[in-house]
Amino acid sequence: MSTNKNIRNIAIIAHVDHGKTTLVDSIFQNTGAFRENQHVDVRVMDSNPQERERGITIFSKNAAAMHKGTKINIVDTPGHADFGGEVERILKMVDGVLLLVDAFEGPMPQTKFVLRKALELKLKPIVVINKIDRPQSDPIKVHDQVLDLFIALGADEDQLDFPYLFTSAKNGIAKYDMADEDGDMSLLLDMIIKEIPAPKTNDEGGFQMLVTSLDYNDYIGKIAIGRIYRGKVAPGNQLVVVEPEGVVGRGTVTKLFQFDKMQRVEAKEASSGDIVAIAGIQDATVGMTLTSPDSPEILESFEISKPTLSMLFSVNDSPFAGQEGKEVTSRKIRERLMKEVMTNVALNVEETESADTFRVSGRGELHLSVLIETMRREGYELAIARPQVIMHKDEAGALLEPIEHVTIDIPDEYTGVIIEKMGRRKAEMTHMGTLRGGMVRLEFEIPTRGLIGYNLEFTTDTKGEGIMAHVFHEYQPFRGKLPGRETGALVVAETGVCVAYALSSLEDRGTFFVSPNTKVYAGMVVGESTRGLDITINVCKTKKLTNMRSSGTDESLRLTPPRILSLEQALEFINDDELLEVTPESIRIRKKILDQNQRERAAKKANA
């Protein structure tokens, strides 16, 4: 066993929006990865359209930079808790982590989650305190908070003596001390080469690699990504897939890729210590070991965190079904979901009693909404039911539910209303402290159920100034019934087209989600009622024509602009008796039972 001096494998871990992807941009700028005249987008690693729109990393990605003759393999990991399943696996590929912390916000829930995993695996940490250019930032205080966090997580003496650096990734600035003059990112690259251990290499035995992530290509099929622990591999090699039960598959390496800058490049051979992508092994799955057939020895795997939330995906059967999407059948939806499970291992898809409905489980609302949005853009039409949390039972038969750890940063004046709202949702406060600039930090433990539908309310209550982050904590005894949506829905009485005259006369009934000239059907939800019950309305009613003239009264109609709901907001809004109709062009909320008389009969039956 020796060490490969010219490779360093490192993962960048941080809470969402602390600047991971911007830091990678800055590293590439420093290592000359781009030509001088090359146009480069910001956050170049966020290649997925949804990542660019949402401003968050959703999928972990591999890249590599050269610095002073050493290849630095960088893995950019998602910061949002819903994609934590990606981070847990990625840490198995690397020898060290770059822990990025915002110089104003300090350590946040996801920071604690990923750091705990990294410390358990005995990885070498480098702490980067980023965004030192932010007003109100306090890098020295944040450094102390990070040290407290290391102690609280039980870091050993070697890990507590972590190297650290102060940076502004956006401006390409790095320095060892706040009093130093501004340096560039070469200080960080030097620190990585000096502090992160080189991977242990062993090219003598048979090939061995743990699959840590998967990709899929329509031309070459499944691609297994991981780090080679032992031996060498080249195109044409025979490999077997090994599980604890034994050999479960075999195949031939058709393509071998290594990472160079942001691209995958074909390689003729790779050896231990390298991070590679291998095509041709169709049976490979995350957590399995790829080995040569002569020595099928298994590597220690990892546990993938279980889903906490599920939704029912079914065929769209509304009156407008098939008008906007290309893929509308249950067979097509099933094929797409099964293809997603191949690479998205934190996702779970089950068949239900109905051939048209599938139960899809994931790590949270965002995890599932990203999938829905992706399918929608690919031309699928779906009907989605309200998210449900996944309950478990302990050995004694008591019901357990998932609990989230929530951190909320808000201006001081909103503290009362947030504590009251969280109390109603069965949350227990665990910490309260003050931040700079009149901000307060509140920490709670709350049932996952309590967070469904709360984002919208939180944004309204804090007038958009609050920041809320949450991460799965543990399963705890069921905390009892929670209050449902406090308002009813405005439901359409007949199929037709919305008319401005009808909308203006109904404005006192609630807030509308549609504008004039929108096509609607009976049973569709077009707004939020001001009362606690559903109101059936006619939005297609036109003004009766008479021979009396009026001077410009029709032109003087002034409608309140509709509240257009995003996919996540619509998922939060729907009740148990409603569905979300998702097509490539529209997001509509509807009642499960479209006919008003049948709805009323079903409601009476339920109450009885």
C-alpha positions as MATLAB code, in Angstrom:
seq = 'MSTNKNIRNIAIIAHVDHGKTTLVDSIFQNTGAFRENQHVDVRVMDSNPQERERGITIFSKNAAAMHKGTKINIVDTPGHADFGGEVERILKMVDGVLLLVDAFEGPMPQTKFVLRKALELKLKPIVVINKIDRPQSDPIKVHDQVLDLFIALGADEDQLDFPYLFTSAKNGIAKYDMADEDGDMSLLLDMIIKEIPAPKTNDEGGFQMLVTSLDYNDYIGKIAIGRIYRGKVAPGNQLVVVEPEGVVGRGTVTKLFQFDKMQRVEAKEASSGDIVAIAGIQDATVGMTLTSPDSPEILESFEISKPTLSMLFSVNDSPFAGQEGKEVTSRKIRERLMKEVMTNVALNVEETESADTFRVSGRGELHLSVLIETMRREGYELAIARPQVIMHKDEAGALLEPIEHVTIDIPDEYTGVIIEKMGRRKAEMTHMGTLRGGMVRLEFEIPTRGLIGYNLEFTTDTKGEGIMAHVFHEYQPFRGKLPGRETGALVVAETGVCVAYALSSLEDRGTFFVSPNTKVYAGMVVGESTRGLDITINVCKTKKLTNMRSSGTDESLRLTPPRILSLEQALEFINDDELLEVTPESIRIRKKILDQNQRERAAKKANA';
ca = [
       0.000    0.000    0.000;
       1.528    3.335   -1.080;
       0.235    6.865   -1.625;
      -0.284    8.535   -4.965;
       1.459   11.901   -4.518;
      -0.117   13.691   -7.479;
      -3.843   13.296   -6.701;
      -6.072   14.891   -4.075;
      -9.760   13.917   -3.721;
     -11.901   16.490   -1.938;
     -15.641   17.214   -1.483;
     -17.086   20.682   -0.918;
     -19.811   20.564    1.744;
     -21.967   23.404    3.037;
     -25.458   24.586    3.810;
     -27.554   25.751    0.851;
     -26.526   29.152   -0.605;
     -23.228   29.468    1.271;
     -21.282   29.718   -2.018;
     -19.975   26.235   -2.924;
     -20.504   26.488   -6.670;
     -19.162   30.058   -6.787;
     -16.028   28.829   -4.991;
     -15.529   26.165   -7.684;
     -15.883   28.919  -10.341;
     -13.156   30.871   -8.549;
     -10.833   27.819   -8.363;
     -11.228   27.201  -12.116;
     -10.521   30.852  -12.886;
      -7.315   30.596  -10.839;
      -6.099   27.344  -12.431;
      -6.572   28.670  -15.982;
      -9.367   26.263  -16.849;
     -10.873   28.888  -19.176;
      -9.349   30.680  -22.158;
      -8.952   34.458  -21.744;
     -11.581   35.180  -24.417;
     -13.951   32.370  -23.323;
     -17.456   33.342  -22.216;
     -18.092   31.671  -18.843;
     -21.456   31.598  -17.059;
     -21.530   32.156  -13.312;
     -21.959   28.942  -11.262;
     -20.563   26.916  -14.162;
     -21.047   23.608  -12.259;
     -24.828   24.167  -12.033;
     -25.435   22.714  -15.490;
     -29.035   21.569  -14.936;
     -31.635   24.208  -16.013;
     -33.515   23.873  -12.696;
     -30.288   24.424  -10.735;
     -29.666   27.668  -12.608;
     -33.265   28.857  -12.086;
     -33.478   27.957   -8.397;
     -29.897   29.020   -7.616;
     -29.165   25.767   -5.729;
     -27.151   22.635   -6.435;
     -29.425   19.604   -6.843;
     -27.090   16.917   -8.230;
     -23.545   16.250   -7.049;
     -20.980   16.743   -9.795;
     -17.359   15.845  -10.368;
     -14.691   18.150  -11.731;
     -10.894   18.320  -11.645;
      -8.331   21.119  -11.551;
      -4.533   20.987  -12.003;
      -2.351   22.997   -9.598;
       1.447   22.766   -9.433;
       1.475   19.350  -11.092;
      -1.172   17.867   -8.748;
      -4.637   16.840   -9.946;
      -7.323   17.975   -7.515;
     -10.584   15.991   -7.965;
     -13.409   18.214   -6.681;
     -16.926   16.978   -5.888;
     -19.551   19.709   -5.595;
     -22.365   18.469   -3.328;
     -25.938   19.757   -2.848;
     -26.518   21.952    0.197;
     -30.260   21.424    0.593;
     -31.313   18.785    3.131;
     -33.696   17.134    0.626;
     -30.666   16.070   -1.417;
     -28.640   14.908    1.603;
     -28.712   11.389    0.171;
     -26.233   12.594   -2.472;
     -23.786   13.972    0.133;
     -23.658   10.849    2.313;
     -22.464    8.738   -0.601;
     -20.031   11.254   -2.067;
     -18.001   11.361    1.160;
     -16.989    7.727    0.502;
     -15.077    8.923   -2.599;
     -12.800   11.486   -0.991;
      -9.973   11.852    1.566;
     -10.900   15.308    2.815;
     -13.654   17.938    2.864;
     -13.804   21.668    2.315;
     -16.377   22.866    4.871;
     -17.783   26.154    3.619;
     -19.508   28.451    6.138;
     -21.163   31.833    5.517;
     -19.343   34.612    7.450;
     -22.705   36.115    8.485;
     -25.054   33.138    8.981;
     -22.522   30.800   10.600;
     -23.108   27.023   10.858;
     -26.628   26.001    9.732;
     -28.540   22.655   10.016;
     -27.150   21.118    6.821;
     -23.613   22.174    7.854;
     -24.000   20.114   11.033;
     -25.510   17.147    9.171;
     -22.749   16.824    6.549;
     -19.928   17.650    8.976;
     -21.069   14.877   11.344;
     -20.909   12.396    8.443;
     -17.439   13.628    7.418;
     -16.049   13.374   10.968;
     -17.436    9.840   11.382;
     -15.534    8.812    8.238;
     -12.329   10.380    9.691;
     -11.950   12.735    6.722;
      -9.523   15.660    6.975;
     -11.473   18.971    7.129;
     -10.407   22.385    5.823;
     -12.726   25.195    6.994;
     -13.400   28.007    4.517;
     -15.238   31.021    5.972;
     -16.802   32.540    2.856;
     -18.615   35.804    1.991;
     -16.311   37.971    4.148;
     -17.401   40.863    1.890;
     -20.999   40.668    3.204;
     -22.166   43.614    5.295;
     -22.656   42.646    8.977;
     -20.373   39.589    8.523;
     -18.295   38.511   11.539;
     -15.704   35.943   10.302;
     -13.867   35.660   13.652;
     -17.071   34.903   15.580;
     -18.112   32.358   12.924;
     -14.693   30.654   13.243;
     -15.364   30.234   16.987;
     -18.860   28.870   16.253;
     -17.365   26.303   13.859;
     -14.862   25.240   16.536;
     -17.760   24.850   19.039;
     -19.597   22.746   16.433;
     -16.559   20.468   15.961;
     -16.380   19.963   19.742;
     -20.155   19.316   19.980;
     -19.913   16.680   17.221;
     -17.137   14.828   19.067;
     -14.213   15.600   16.727;
     -10.852   14.096   17.770;
      -7.785   16.236   18.572;
      -6.383   16.003   15.054;
      -9.706   17.131   13.532;
     -10.058   19.998   16.049;
      -6.742   21.417   14.826;
      -8.307   22.187   11.442;
      -6.658   24.558    8.929;
      -8.895   27.475    7.921;
      -9.062   30.266    5.381;
     -11.152   33.430    4.919;
     -12.532   33.949    1.397;
     -14.860   35.899   -0.825;
     -15.459   33.372   -3.615;
     -17.396   35.930   -5.690;
     -14.414   38.306   -5.727;
     -11.731   35.568   -5.910;
     -10.157   36.677   -2.597;
      -8.535   34.382    0.001;
      -6.397   35.074    3.092;
      -5.110   33.208    6.151;
      -5.952   36.045    8.556;
      -8.428   38.921    8.349;
      -5.553   41.367    8.928;
      -3.625   40.039    5.886;
      -3.713   41.672    2.473;
      -6.089   40.095   -0.067;
      -4.606   37.032   -1.783;
      -6.080   34.814   -4.489;
      -7.433   31.236   -4.619;
      -3.938   29.765   -5.062;
      -3.707   29.983   -1.218;
      -6.638   27.567   -0.977;
      -5.204   25.221   -3.625;
      -1.821   25.196   -1.811;
      -3.648   24.374    1.455;
      -5.522   21.468   -0.200;
      -2.278   19.951   -1.531;
      -0.525   20.405    1.831;
      -3.306   19.347    4.236;
      -5.446   16.751    2.409;
      -3.766   13.314    2.408;
      -3.027   11.717   -0.963;
      -5.165    8.626   -1.646;
      -3.700    5.283   -0.643;
      -2.958    3.266   -3.761;
      -2.668   -0.440   -4.373;
      -2.283   -1.529   -7.997;
      -1.153   -5.056   -7.229;
      -4.447   -6.876   -6.487;
      -7.568   -7.231   -8.638;
      -9.720   -4.229   -9.487;
     -12.084   -2.942   -6.774;
     -14.409    0.107   -6.785;
     -17.433    1.189   -4.695;
     -20.227    2.715   -6.820;
     -21.123    6.041   -5.166;
     -23.287    7.647   -7.836;
     -24.911    6.818  -11.157;
     -25.564    8.621  -14.395;
     -27.487    7.558  -17.469;
     -26.850    8.212  -21.145;
     -29.274    7.194  -23.923;
     -26.362    6.065  -26.121;
     -24.112    4.156  -23.706;
     -26.586    3.272  -20.939;
     -25.870    3.283  -17.229;
     -22.648    4.957  -16.013;
     -21.215    3.984  -12.594;
     -19.112    6.641  -10.845;
     -16.740    5.965   -7.946;
     -13.192    5.909   -6.721;
     -10.870    2.999   -7.502;
      -9.646    1.441   -4.237;
      -7.446   -1.244   -5.756;
      -6.062   -2.339   -9.108;
      -6.407   -0.949  -12.611;
      -9.202   -0.847  -15.179;
      -9.339   -0.332  -18.953;
     -12.019   -0.566  -21.678;
     -12.690   -4.197  -22.566;
     -12.108   -5.496  -18.993;
     -14.628   -7.987  -17.596;
     -16.088   -6.859  -14.229;
     -18.571   -8.371  -11.766;
     -21.050   -6.624   -9.436;
     -20.786   -7.868   -5.836;
     -23.272   -7.565   -2.935;
     -23.033   -9.161    0.552;
     -25.024  -12.127   -0.892;
     -22.428  -12.629   -3.644;
     -22.084  -11.841   -7.347;
     -25.304  -10.268   -8.713;
     -24.234   -9.215  -12.208;
     -21.394   -8.929  -14.684;
     -20.444   -6.919  -17.747;
     -17.697   -5.522  -19.938;
     -16.287   -1.988  -19.630;
     -17.369   -0.279  -22.878;
     -16.158    3.222  -21.982;
     -13.878    4.575  -19.252;
     -13.949    8.269  -18.312;
     -11.881   10.480  -16.024;
     -12.669   14.075  -15.064;
     -10.850   17.066  -16.529;
     -12.084   20.515  -15.538;
     -15.900   20.200  -15.936;
     -15.899   17.487  -18.566;
     -15.694   13.728  -18.664;
     -12.852   12.665  -20.954;
     -12.256    9.150  -22.257;
      -9.282    7.346  -20.724;
      -7.317    4.291  -21.863;
      -6.568    3.161  -18.283;
      -7.122    4.255  -14.675;
      -5.560    3.042  -11.425;
      -6.254    3.185   -7.684;
      -6.875    6.636   -6.247;
      -8.544    7.890   -9.435;
     -12.211    8.939   -9.539;
     -13.677    7.416  -12.705;
     -16.943    6.818  -14.591;
     -17.457    3.356  -16.095;
     -20.047    2.475  -18.762;
     -21.159   -1.024  -19.724;
     -22.059   -2.563  -16.349;
     -25.872   -2.479  -16.461;
     -26.367   -4.263  -13.105;
     -24.311   -1.706  -11.149;
     -26.245    0.115   -8.407;
     -25.218    2.671   -5.788;
     -23.573    0.985   -2.781;
     -22.449   -2.122   -4.714;
     -18.824   -3.089   -5.407;
     -17.364   -3.539   -8.904;
     -14.465   -6.026   -8.954;
     -12.471   -8.189  -11.340;
     -13.966  -11.722  -11.692;
     -10.798  -13.326  -10.183;
     -11.143  -11.657   -6.754;
     -14.800  -10.674   -6.092;
     -14.212   -9.079   -2.646;
     -16.796   -6.611   -1.317;
     -15.983   -3.105   -0.020;
     -17.677   -1.615    3.049;
     -20.813    0.132    1.776;
     -23.036    2.846    3.268;
     -26.660    3.164    4.278;
     -28.876    5.388    2.158;
     -31.234    7.442    4.333;
     -34.853    6.381    4.035;
     -37.506    8.650    2.434;
     -39.723   10.652    4.823;
     -42.412   11.946    2.449;
     -44.547   10.330   -0.256;
     -46.924   11.489   -2.981;
     -49.300    9.658   -5.314;
     -48.535   10.232   -9.014;
     -51.457    9.251  -11.245;
     -52.654    9.618  -14.830;
     -54.280   12.987  -15.495;
     -58.040   12.362  -15.929;
     -59.312   15.956  -15.910;
     -61.556   17.300  -18.730;
     -58.436   19.005  -20.196;
     -56.306   15.816  -20.140;
     -54.119   15.197  -23.194;
     -54.460   18.735  -24.591;
     -50.989   19.992  -23.600;
     -48.732   16.991  -22.937;
     -47.244   14.276  -25.159;
     -46.764   11.532  -22.526;
     -50.118   10.873  -20.837;
     -50.445    7.087  -20.380;
     -49.686    5.105  -17.214;
     -47.163    2.972  -19.156;
     -45.111    6.048  -20.119;
     -45.277    7.480  -16.570;
     -44.186    4.123  -15.102;
     -41.229    3.860  -17.524;
     -40.088    7.394  -16.635;
     -40.310    6.804  -12.875;
     -38.394    3.509  -13.128;
     -35.676    5.255  -15.173;
     -35.436    7.950  -12.456;
     -34.991    5.343   -9.685;
     -31.915    3.976  -11.527;
     -29.913    7.145  -10.797;
     -31.870    8.880   -7.996;
     -31.294    6.323   -5.240;
     -32.910    8.345   -2.416;
     -36.197    7.989   -4.345;
     -38.575    5.046   -3.998;
     -41.381    4.095   -6.430;
     -44.096    1.548   -5.570;
     -47.053    0.234   -7.554;
     -50.478    0.701   -5.935;
     -53.777   -1.197   -6.236;
     -54.699    1.085   -9.144;
     -52.751    0.496  -12.376;
     -52.855    4.265  -13.070;
     -51.340    5.383   -9.739;
     -47.799    5.140   -8.294;
     -46.561    5.988   -4.788;
     -43.335    8.029   -5.061;
     -41.348    8.584   -1.844;
     -38.468   11.006   -1.314;
     -36.537   13.049    1.232;
     -38.817   16.101    1.161;
     -41.122   18.362   -0.829;
     -38.275   19.915   -2.857;
     -36.820   16.487   -3.734;
     -40.160   15.400   -5.219;
     -41.074   18.754   -6.790;
     -37.780   18.774   -8.754;
     -38.791   15.391  -10.228;
     -42.321   16.652  -11.061;
     -40.898   19.787  -12.733;
     -38.401   17.682  -14.746;
     -41.174   15.338  -15.964;
     -43.408   18.278  -16.795;
     -40.683   19.812  -18.983;
     -40.248   16.479  -20.755;
     -43.906   16.563  -21.884;
     -45.611   14.462  -19.182;
     -49.066   15.113  -17.733;
     -49.662   14.041  -14.113;
     -52.156   14.314  -11.289;
     -50.413   14.677   -7.907;
     -52.033   14.086   -4.503;
     -51.154   15.980   -1.321;
     -47.768   14.996    0.226;
     -48.022   12.503    3.118;
     -45.333   11.755    5.705;
     -44.111    8.174    6.073;
     -44.841    6.823    9.560;
     -43.127    3.868   11.286;
     -43.912    1.717   14.312;
     -41.410    0.824   17.061;
     -41.011   -2.648   18.618;
     -43.821   -1.925   21.095;
     -46.190   -0.975   18.263;
     -46.233    2.765   19.061;
     -46.554    5.113   16.074;
     -43.409    7.119   15.185;
     -43.210   10.103   12.847;
     -40.266   11.991   11.241;
     -39.099   15.101   13.123;
     -37.156   17.931   11.455;
     -34.627   20.297   13.026;
     -35.570   23.812   11.853;
     -33.412   26.938   12.028;
     -35.157   30.274   11.448;
     -33.444   33.669   11.081;
     -35.937   36.555   11.293;
     -36.041   40.272   12.178;
     -36.847   40.713   15.883;
     -40.385   42.079   15.337;
     -41.638   38.789   13.840;
     -40.483   36.570   16.727;
     -43.892   36.445   18.450;
     -45.934   35.428   15.417;
     -43.410   32.727   14.349;
     -43.233   31.179   17.852;
     -47.060   31.139   17.982;
     -47.395   29.528   14.509;
     -44.696   26.923   15.236;
     -46.397   26.091   18.565;
     -49.655   25.383   16.740;
     -47.774   22.944   14.524;
     -46.501   20.970   17.570;
     -42.947   22.378   17.388;
     -40.661   22.503   20.440;
     -38.140   25.347   20.692;
     -34.576   24.161   21.395;
     -32.615   27.429   21.093;
     -33.080   31.191   20.774;
     -30.279   33.693   20.203;
     -29.566   37.091   18.651;
     -27.553   37.790   15.493;
     -26.119   41.048   14.201;
     -28.371   43.626   12.550;
     -31.462   43.093   14.731;
     -31.936   39.485   13.614;
     -33.005   36.607   15.878;
     -32.192   32.908   15.400;
     -34.803   30.379   16.544;
     -34.289   26.606   16.486;
     -37.154   24.096   16.731;
     -37.871   20.395   16.498;
     -41.072   19.998   14.491;
     -42.969   17.077   12.894;
     -42.365   16.909    9.125;
     -46.191   17.131    8.792;
     -46.048   20.568   10.380;
     -43.802   21.911    7.620;
     -46.075   20.836    4.751;
     -47.740   24.009    3.532;
     -45.883   26.296    5.951;
     -43.391   27.957    3.565;
     -46.016   30.195    1.993;
     -47.379   31.253    5.373;
     -43.843   31.853    6.703;
     -42.964   34.142    3.775;
     -46.185   36.140    4.344;
     -45.708   36.378    8.133;
     -42.098   37.643    7.809;
     -42.845   39.830    4.735;
     -40.166   37.908    2.814;
     -37.387   38.830    5.278;
     -37.140   35.463    7.085;
     -34.830   32.545    6.239;
     -35.928   29.021    7.167;
     -33.816   25.870    6.821;
     -34.579   22.351    8.008;
     -32.935   18.938    8.101;
     -34.287   15.512    9.109;
     -33.535   14.875   12.808;
     -35.004   11.512   13.862;
     -38.201    9.496   14.306;
     -40.099   10.329   17.517;
     -43.510    9.331   19.007;
     -46.503   10.697   17.084;
     -47.397   14.197   18.363;
     -51.133   14.177   17.597;
     -53.401   15.835   15.067;
     -52.334   19.093   13.422;
     -54.654   21.882   12.239;
     -55.437   21.706    8.502;
     -55.642   24.545    6.005;
     -57.630   27.335    7.641;
     -59.201   28.610    4.422;
     -61.479   26.960    1.884;
     -61.247   26.932   -1.907;
     -63.123   28.791   -4.632;
     -64.411   26.007   -6.908;
     -65.709   26.476  -10.469;
     -69.367   25.528  -11.086;
     -69.268   25.078  -14.878;
     -66.787   24.564  -17.722;
     -65.955   27.601  -19.857;
     -63.689   30.660  -19.960;
     -63.127   33.124  -17.073;
     -64.795   36.490  -17.644;
     -63.548   39.760  -16.106;
     -67.146   40.810  -15.300;
     -67.715   37.623  -13.221;
     -64.320   37.859  -11.466;
     -64.883   41.496  -10.455;
     -68.261   40.682   -8.879;
     -66.709   37.757   -6.913;
     -63.569   39.511   -5.614;
     -64.979   39.796   -2.073;
     -65.146   35.962   -1.888;
     -61.354   35.508   -1.793;
     -58.075   35.640   -3.714;
     -58.042   34.365   -7.305;
     -55.301   32.219   -8.921;
     -56.558   32.833  -12.488;
     -56.924   35.836  -14.786;
     -59.651   36.613  -17.362;
     -59.701   34.422  -20.527;
     -58.341   31.382  -18.642;
     -60.054   28.117  -19.595;
     -61.635   26.397  -16.572;
     -63.698   23.290  -15.909;
     -66.302   22.309  -13.290;
     -64.535   21.205  -10.092;
     -61.355   23.211  -10.747;
     -60.043   25.364   -7.866;
     -59.503   28.960   -9.022;
     -58.807   30.717   -5.740;
     -58.566   30.750   -1.960;
     -61.768   31.500   -0.058;
     -61.872   34.105    2.736;
     -63.904   31.616    4.836;
     -63.037   28.236    6.230;
     -65.220   26.365    3.749;
     -65.316   25.794   -0.011;
     -67.474   28.121   -2.116;
     -68.740   27.053   -5.555;
     -68.800   30.030   -7.950;
     -69.540   30.786  -11.598;
     -66.553   32.616  -13.115;
     -67.924   32.270  -16.693;
     -70.997   34.467  -16.127;
     -71.207   37.266  -18.702;
     -73.051   40.580  -18.468;
     -76.555   40.459  -19.885;
     -76.878   42.672  -22.961;
     -79.684   45.301  -22.902;
     -80.597   48.208  -25.142;
     -79.607   50.630  -22.383;
     -76.339   52.441  -22.989;
     -73.839   53.121  -20.222;
     -70.966   55.555  -20.496;
     -67.814   53.429  -20.158;
     -68.724   51.367  -17.061;
     -67.253   48.175  -18.583;
     -63.927   49.886  -19.256;
     -63.685   50.953  -15.610;
     -63.369   47.364  -14.282;
     -60.312   47.208  -12.025;
     -59.324   43.636  -11.131;
     -56.855   42.719   -8.399;
     -53.930   40.855  -10.080;
     -54.241   37.064   -9.513;
     -51.857   35.200   -7.199;
     -50.002   32.848   -9.556;
     -48.808   29.794   -7.607;
     -45.527   28.047   -8.369;
     -45.370   24.238   -8.339;
     -44.104   24.144   -4.711;
     -46.690   26.691   -3.558;
     -49.485   24.699   -5.224;
     -48.262   21.469   -3.556;
     -48.345   23.282   -0.205;
     -51.824   24.683   -0.836;
     -53.755   21.524   -1.797;
     -55.902   19.665    0.734;
     -56.574   15.934    1.058;
     -59.673   16.164   -1.183;
     -57.772   17.978   -3.956;
     -55.276   17.077   -6.698;
     -52.639   19.056   -8.551;
     -52.912   18.736  -12.323;
     -49.439   19.245  -13.825;
     -48.968   19.616  -17.590;
     -46.107   21.096  -19.689;
     -47.995   24.403  -19.933;
     -50.222   24.623  -16.835;
     -50.443   23.925  -13.117;
     -54.080   23.578  -12.038;
     -55.623   22.690   -8.683;
     -58.810   20.599   -8.831;
     -61.120   18.647   -6.577;
     -60.709   14.838   -6.652;
     -64.498   14.606   -7.234;
     -65.329   17.138   -9.952;
     -69.140   16.958   -9.740;
     -70.537   19.267   -7.023;
     -73.453   16.989   -6.032;
     -71.193   13.941   -5.709;
     -68.741   16.020   -3.638;
     -71.474   17.065   -1.223;
     -72.719   13.471   -0.890;
     -69.158   12.237   -0.216;
     -68.645   14.986    2.424;
     -71.904   14.015    4.220;
     -70.888   10.361    4.149;
     -67.453   11.202    5.602;
     -68.987   13.296    8.418;
     -71.508   10.570    9.203;
];
